[in-house]
mmCIF file of C-alpha atoms in Angstrom:
data_model
loop_
_atom_site.group_PDB
_atom_site.id
_atom_site.type_symbol
_atom_site.label_atom_id
_atom_site.label_comp_id
_atom_site.label_asym_id
_atom_site.label_seq_id
_atom_site.Cartn_x
_atom_site.Cartn_y
_atom_site.Cartn_z
ATOM 1 C CA VAL A 193 11.291 -13.613 15.549
ATOM 2 C CA PHE A 194 12.029 -13.286 11.827
ATOM 3 C CA PHE A 195 9.326 -13.821 8.327
ATOM 4 C CA THR A 196 8.508 -16.960 7.184
ATOM 5 C CA THR A 197 9.306 -17.857 3.670
ATOM 6 C CA PHE A 198 5.408 -19.330 3.792
ATOM 7 C CA ARG A 199 2.120 -16.329 3.528
ATOM 8 C CA ASN A 200 1.970 -14.151 5.974
ATOM 9 C CA THR A 201 -1.372 -12.538 6.988
ATOM 10 C CA PRO A 202 -2.030 -9.778 9.301
ATOM 11 C CA ASP A 203 -1.731 -11.183 12.212
ATOM 12 C CA SER A 204 1.651 -12.972 10.858
ATOM 13 C CA ARG A 205 4.224 -12.132 14.027
ATOM 14 C CA ALA A 206 7.734 -9.829 13.225
ATOM 15 C CA TYR A 207 10.421 -7.965 14.918
ATOM 16 C CA ASP A 208 10.888 -4.271 15.264
ATOM 17 C CA GLY A 209 14.316 -2.988 15.978
ATOM 18 C CA PRO A 210 17.615 -1.987 15.248
ATOM 19 C CA THR A 211 18.676 -4.277 11.795
ATOM 20 C CA THR A 212 20.780 -3.686 8.370
ATOM 21 C CA VAL A 213 19.538 -4.631 5.067
ATOM 22 C CA ALA A 214 22.427 -4.798 2.772
ATOM 23 C CA GLY A 215 24.745 -1.897 3.932
ATOM 24 C CA TRP A 216 21.186 0.290 5.084
ATOM 25 C CA SER A 217 20.055 0.856 8.302
ATOM 26 C CA PRO A 218 16.228 2.022 8.518
ATOM 27 C CA ARG A 219 14.983 3.479 11.807
ATOM 28 C CA ASN A 220 11.533 4.127 12.833
ATOM 29 C CA HIS A 221 10.160 7.752 13.165
ATOM 30 C CA SER A 222 9.610 7.225 16.829
ATOM 31 C CA GLY A 223 12.904 6.630 17.314
ATOM 32 C CA THR A 224 12.328 3.435 18.924
ATOM 33 C CA TYR A 225 11.718 -0.057 18.742
ATOM 34 C CA GLN A 226 8.368 -2.578 19.657
ATOM 35 C CA GLY A 227 10.436 -5.833 19.276
ATOM 36 C CA GLU A 228 7.515 -8.845 18.595
ATOM 37 C CA VAL A 229 4.465 -7.056 16.508
ATOM 38 C CA SER A 230 1.856 -8.474 14.566
ATOM 39 C CA LEU A 231 2.192 -7.318 10.733
ATOM 40 C CA ARG A 232 -1.045 -5.552 11.555
ATOM 41 C CA ASN A 233 0.358 -3.176 14.188
ATOM 42 C CA ALA A 234 3.128 -2.356 12.155
ATOM 43 C CA MET A 235 1.684 -1.639 9.631
ATOM 44 C CA ALA A 236 -0.172 0.375 11.693
ATOM 45 C CA GLN A 237 1.826 2.362 13.112
ATOM 46 C CA SER A 238 4.475 2.850 10.040
ATOM 47 C CA LEU A 239 7.526 0.795 11.577
ATOM 48 C CA ASN A 240 9.860 1.490 8.964
ATOM 49 C CA THR A 241 12.304 -1.765 10.487
ATOM 50 C CA VAL A 242 9.217 -3.762 9.633
ATOM 51 C CA ALA A 243 8.304 -3.314 6.798
ATOM 52 C CA ALA A 244 12.442 -3.007 5.347
ATOM 53 C CA ARG A 245 12.742 -6.627 7.024
ATOM 54 C CA LEU A 246 9.386 -7.833 4.789
ATOM 55 C CA GLY A 247 10.329 -5.973 1.616
ATOM 56 C CA ALA A 248 14.225 -7.656 1.928
ATOM 57 C CA GLU A 249 12.762 -11.153 2.717
ATOM 58 C CA VAL A 250 9.952 -11.092 -0.482
ATOM 59 C CA GLY A 251 12.450 -9.335 -2.397
ATOM 60 C CA GLY A 252 12.547 -6.047 -3.967
ATOM 61 C CA TRP A 253 11.781 -6.846 -7.635
ATOM 62 C CA ARG A 254 8.619 -8.867 -5.953
ATOM 63 C CA VAL A 255 8.063 -5.211 -4.665
ATOM 64 C CA VAL A 256 8.579 -3.845 -7.679
ATOM 65 C CA ARG A 257 6.374 -6.548 -9.219
ATOM 66 C CA THR A 258 3.781 -6.066 -7.588
ATOM 67 C CA ALA A 259 3.488 -1.866 -7.295
ATOM 68 C CA LYS A 260 2.847 -1.932 -11.746
ATOM 69 C CA ARG A 261 -0.086 -4.425 -11.202
ATOM 70 C CA LEU A 262 -1.774 -1.997 -9.096
ATOM 71 C CA GLY A 263 -1.069 0.148 -11.245
ATOM 72 C CA ILE A 264 2.305 2.295 -10.552
ATOM 73 C CA HIS A 265 3.982 3.148 -14.055
ATOM 74 C CA SER A 266 6.522 5.310 -12.633
ATOM 75 C CA LYS A 267 10.530 3.943 -13.003
ATOM 76 C CA LEU A 268 10.728 2.591 -9.698
ATOM 77 C CA HIS A 269 13.902 0.789 -8.369
ATOM 78 C CA ASP A 270 14.501 -2.173 -6.598
ATOM 79 C CA ARG A 271 16.424 -1.338 -3.385
ATOM 80 C CA PRO A 272 15.676 -2.023 -0.017
ATOM 81 C CA SER A 273 14.297 1.268 0.896
ATOM 82 C CA ILE A 274 11.729 0.547 -2.103
ATOM 83 C CA ALA A 275 9.059 -1.085 0.762
ATOM 84 C CA LEU A 276 9.345 2.566 2.563
ATOM 85 C CA GLY A 277 7.911 3.954 -0.818
ATOM 86 C CA THR A 278 10.868 5.882 -1.594
ATOM 87 C CA ALA A 279 10.419 6.217 -5.606
ATOM 88 C CA GLU A 280 9.114 9.464 -6.701
ATOM 89 C CA VAL A 281 5.301 8.118 -7.712
ATOM 90 C CA ASN A 282 2.872 10.603 -8.997
ATOM 91 C CA LEU A 283 -0.589 10.986 -6.870
ATOM 92 C CA LEU A 284 -3.536 10.156 -9.945
ATOM 93 C CA GLU A 285 -0.870 6.351 -9.956
ATOM 94 C CA LEU A 286 -0.379 6.067 -6.273
ATOM 95 C CA THR A 287 -4.216 6.661 -5.669
ATOM 96 C CA GLY A 288 -4.850 4.418 -8.862
ATOM 97 C CA ALA A 289 -2.377 1.539 -6.331
ATOM 98 C CA TYR A 290 -4.726 1.966 -3.581
ATOM 99 C CA THR A 291 -8.237 1.652 -5.719
ATOM 100 C CA PRO A 292 -7.930 -2.427 -5.918
ATOM 101 C CA PHE A 293 -8.302 -2.531 -2.252
ATOM 102 C CA ALA A 294 -11.601 -0.195 -2.049
ATOM 103 C CA ASN A 295 -13.244 -1.658 -4.736
ATOM 104 C CA GLY A 296 -13.196 -5.701 -4.302
ATOM 105 C CA GLY A 297 -9.244 -6.437 -6.124
ATOM 106 C CA ARG A 298 -10.659 -4.565 -9.531
ATOM 107 C CA GLY A 299 -7.886 -2.197 -10.855
ATOM 108 C CA VAL A 300 -8.848 1.634 -12.377
ATOM 109 C CA MET A 301 -6.745 3.414 -15.008
ATOM 110 C CA PRO A 302 -6.780 6.338 -12.905
ATOM 111 C CA HIS A 303 -8.041 9.271 -14.681
ATOM 112 C CA ILE A 304 -8.627 13.225 -13.960
ATOM 113 C CA ILE A 305 -11.431 14.443 -16.497
ATOM 114 C CA GLN A 306 -14.588 12.662 -16.879
ATOM 115 C CA ARG A 307 -16.595 14.378 -19.232
ATOM 116 C CA VAL A 308 -16.470 17.433 -20.857
ATOM 117 C CA ARG A 309 -19.260 19.217 -22.490
ATOM 118 C CA ASN A 310 -19.655 22.617 -24.726
ATOM 119 C CA GLY A 311 -21.080 25.648 -24.041
ATOM 120 C CA ASP A 312 -24.545 24.102 -24.977
ATOM 121 C CA GLY A 313 -23.651 21.056 -22.439
ATOM 122 C CA LYS A 314 -22.825 18.578 -25.769
ATOM 123 C CA VAL A 315 -20.992 16.425 -24.622
ATOM 124 C CA LEU A 316 -17.542 16.747 -26.516
ATOM 125 C CA TYR A 317 -15.667 13.925 -24.470
ATOM 126 C CA GLN A 318 -16.934 11.313 -21.922
ATOM 127 C CA ARG A 319 -14.374 9.059 -20.907
ATOM 128 C CA GLN A 320 -15.123 5.254 -20.574
ATOM 129 C CA ARG A 321 -15.518 2.889 -17.516
ATOM 130 C CA SER A 322 -12.261 0.813 -17.678
ATOM 131 C CA THR A 323 -10.559 -1.482 -15.162
ATOM 132 C CA THR A 324 -7.759 -3.618 -15.358
ATOM 133 C CA GLY A 325 -9.161 -6.785 -14.226
ATOM 134 C CA GLN A 326 -8.823 -8.214 -10.658
ATOM 135 C CA VAL A 327 -5.369 -7.489 -9.914
ATOM 136 C CA VAL A 328 -5.819 -8.782 -5.688
ATOM 137 C CA ALA A 329 -7.665 -11.510 -5.210
ATOM 138 C CA LEU A 330 -10.274 -11.025 -2.879
ATOM 139 C CA PRO A 331 -8.911 -12.603 0.857
ATOM 140 C CA TYR A 332 -5.678 -10.647 0.272
ATOM 141 C CA VAL A 333 -8.325 -7.214 -0.436
ATOM 142 C CA ALA A 334 -10.025 -8.537 2.956
ATOM 143 C CA GLU A 335 -6.515 -8.648 4.482
ATOM 144 C CA MET A 336 -5.164 -5.198 3.411
ATOM 145 C CA ASN A 337 -8.352 -3.707 4.697
ATOM 146 C CA ASP A 338 -8.022 -4.589 8.140
ATOM 147 C CA MET A 339 -4.624 -3.195 8.392
ATOM 148 C CA LEU A 340 -5.887 0.047 6.515
ATOM 149 C CA ASN A 341 -7.943 0.268 9.189
ATOM 150 C CA ALA A 342 -6.254 -0.532 11.655
ATOM 151 C CA THR A 343 -4.122 2.519 10.474
ATOM 152 C CA VAL A 344 -6.687 4.721 11.284
ATOM 153 C CA LEU A 345 -8.739 3.243 14.733
ATOM 154 C CA ARG A 346 -5.093 2.995 16.314
ATOM 155 C CA GLY A 347 -2.286 4.033 14.074
ATOM 156 C CA THR A 348 -0.586 6.886 12.987
ATOM 157 C CA GLY A 349 -4.014 8.046 10.904
ATOM 158 C CA ARG A 350 -5.926 8.265 14.125
ATOM 159 C CA ARG A 351 -6.155 11.960 12.680
ATOM 160 C CA ALA A 352 -7.902 11.365 9.556
ATOM 161 C CA ALA A 353 -10.836 8.678 11.263
ATOM 162 C CA ILE A 354 -14.683 9.635 11.230
ATOM 163 C CA PRO A 355 -16.724 8.767 14.075
ATOM 164 C CA GLY A 356 -19.101 6.034 12.649
ATOM 165 C CA GLN A 357 -17.095 5.670 9.614
ATOM 166 C CA ILE A 358 -15.310 2.693 8.821
ATOM 167 C CA ALA A 359 -12.056 3.865 6.787
ATOM 168 C CA ALA A 360 -8.777 2.943 5.667
ATOM 169 C CA GLY A 361 -6.011 4.647 5.151
ATOM 170 C CA LYS A 362 -1.742 4.874 5.275
ATOM 171 C CA THR A 363 0.957 7.385 6.306
#
């Protein structure tokens, strides 16, 4: 089973098995393969072969373009392994890139310092709230959150689950 050129959803099917993309042969961390899986399960289980195939289908340049739209400003390569997150990105950028999935698809400009006050409590600096507008359409936000939630509920992020709390994550 291969991906199709129409829009994939969390329920779209993919094949997890040995693959080679442009001379590169990714493997799953477990060293095993699951055969046909949904994209939801592929993400929940961090199946590298599925990510590599999907990245090759859409093209590395599209992966990079999407990362930039989500707020990654670091230099990114467009080699096939980019689908596995092999480019160096600082934690602030990475956190900011996941934020649209938590706030209805709006991008943000992440920051570290919110406010600076002097010894008398006078505000010397106040960070202005800044968003970059809608960077992900709401239906896609919902689908991504569904997959990120599956990672915590039954995937590689199970240890991060908090009873009674809805959570999302990616390992």
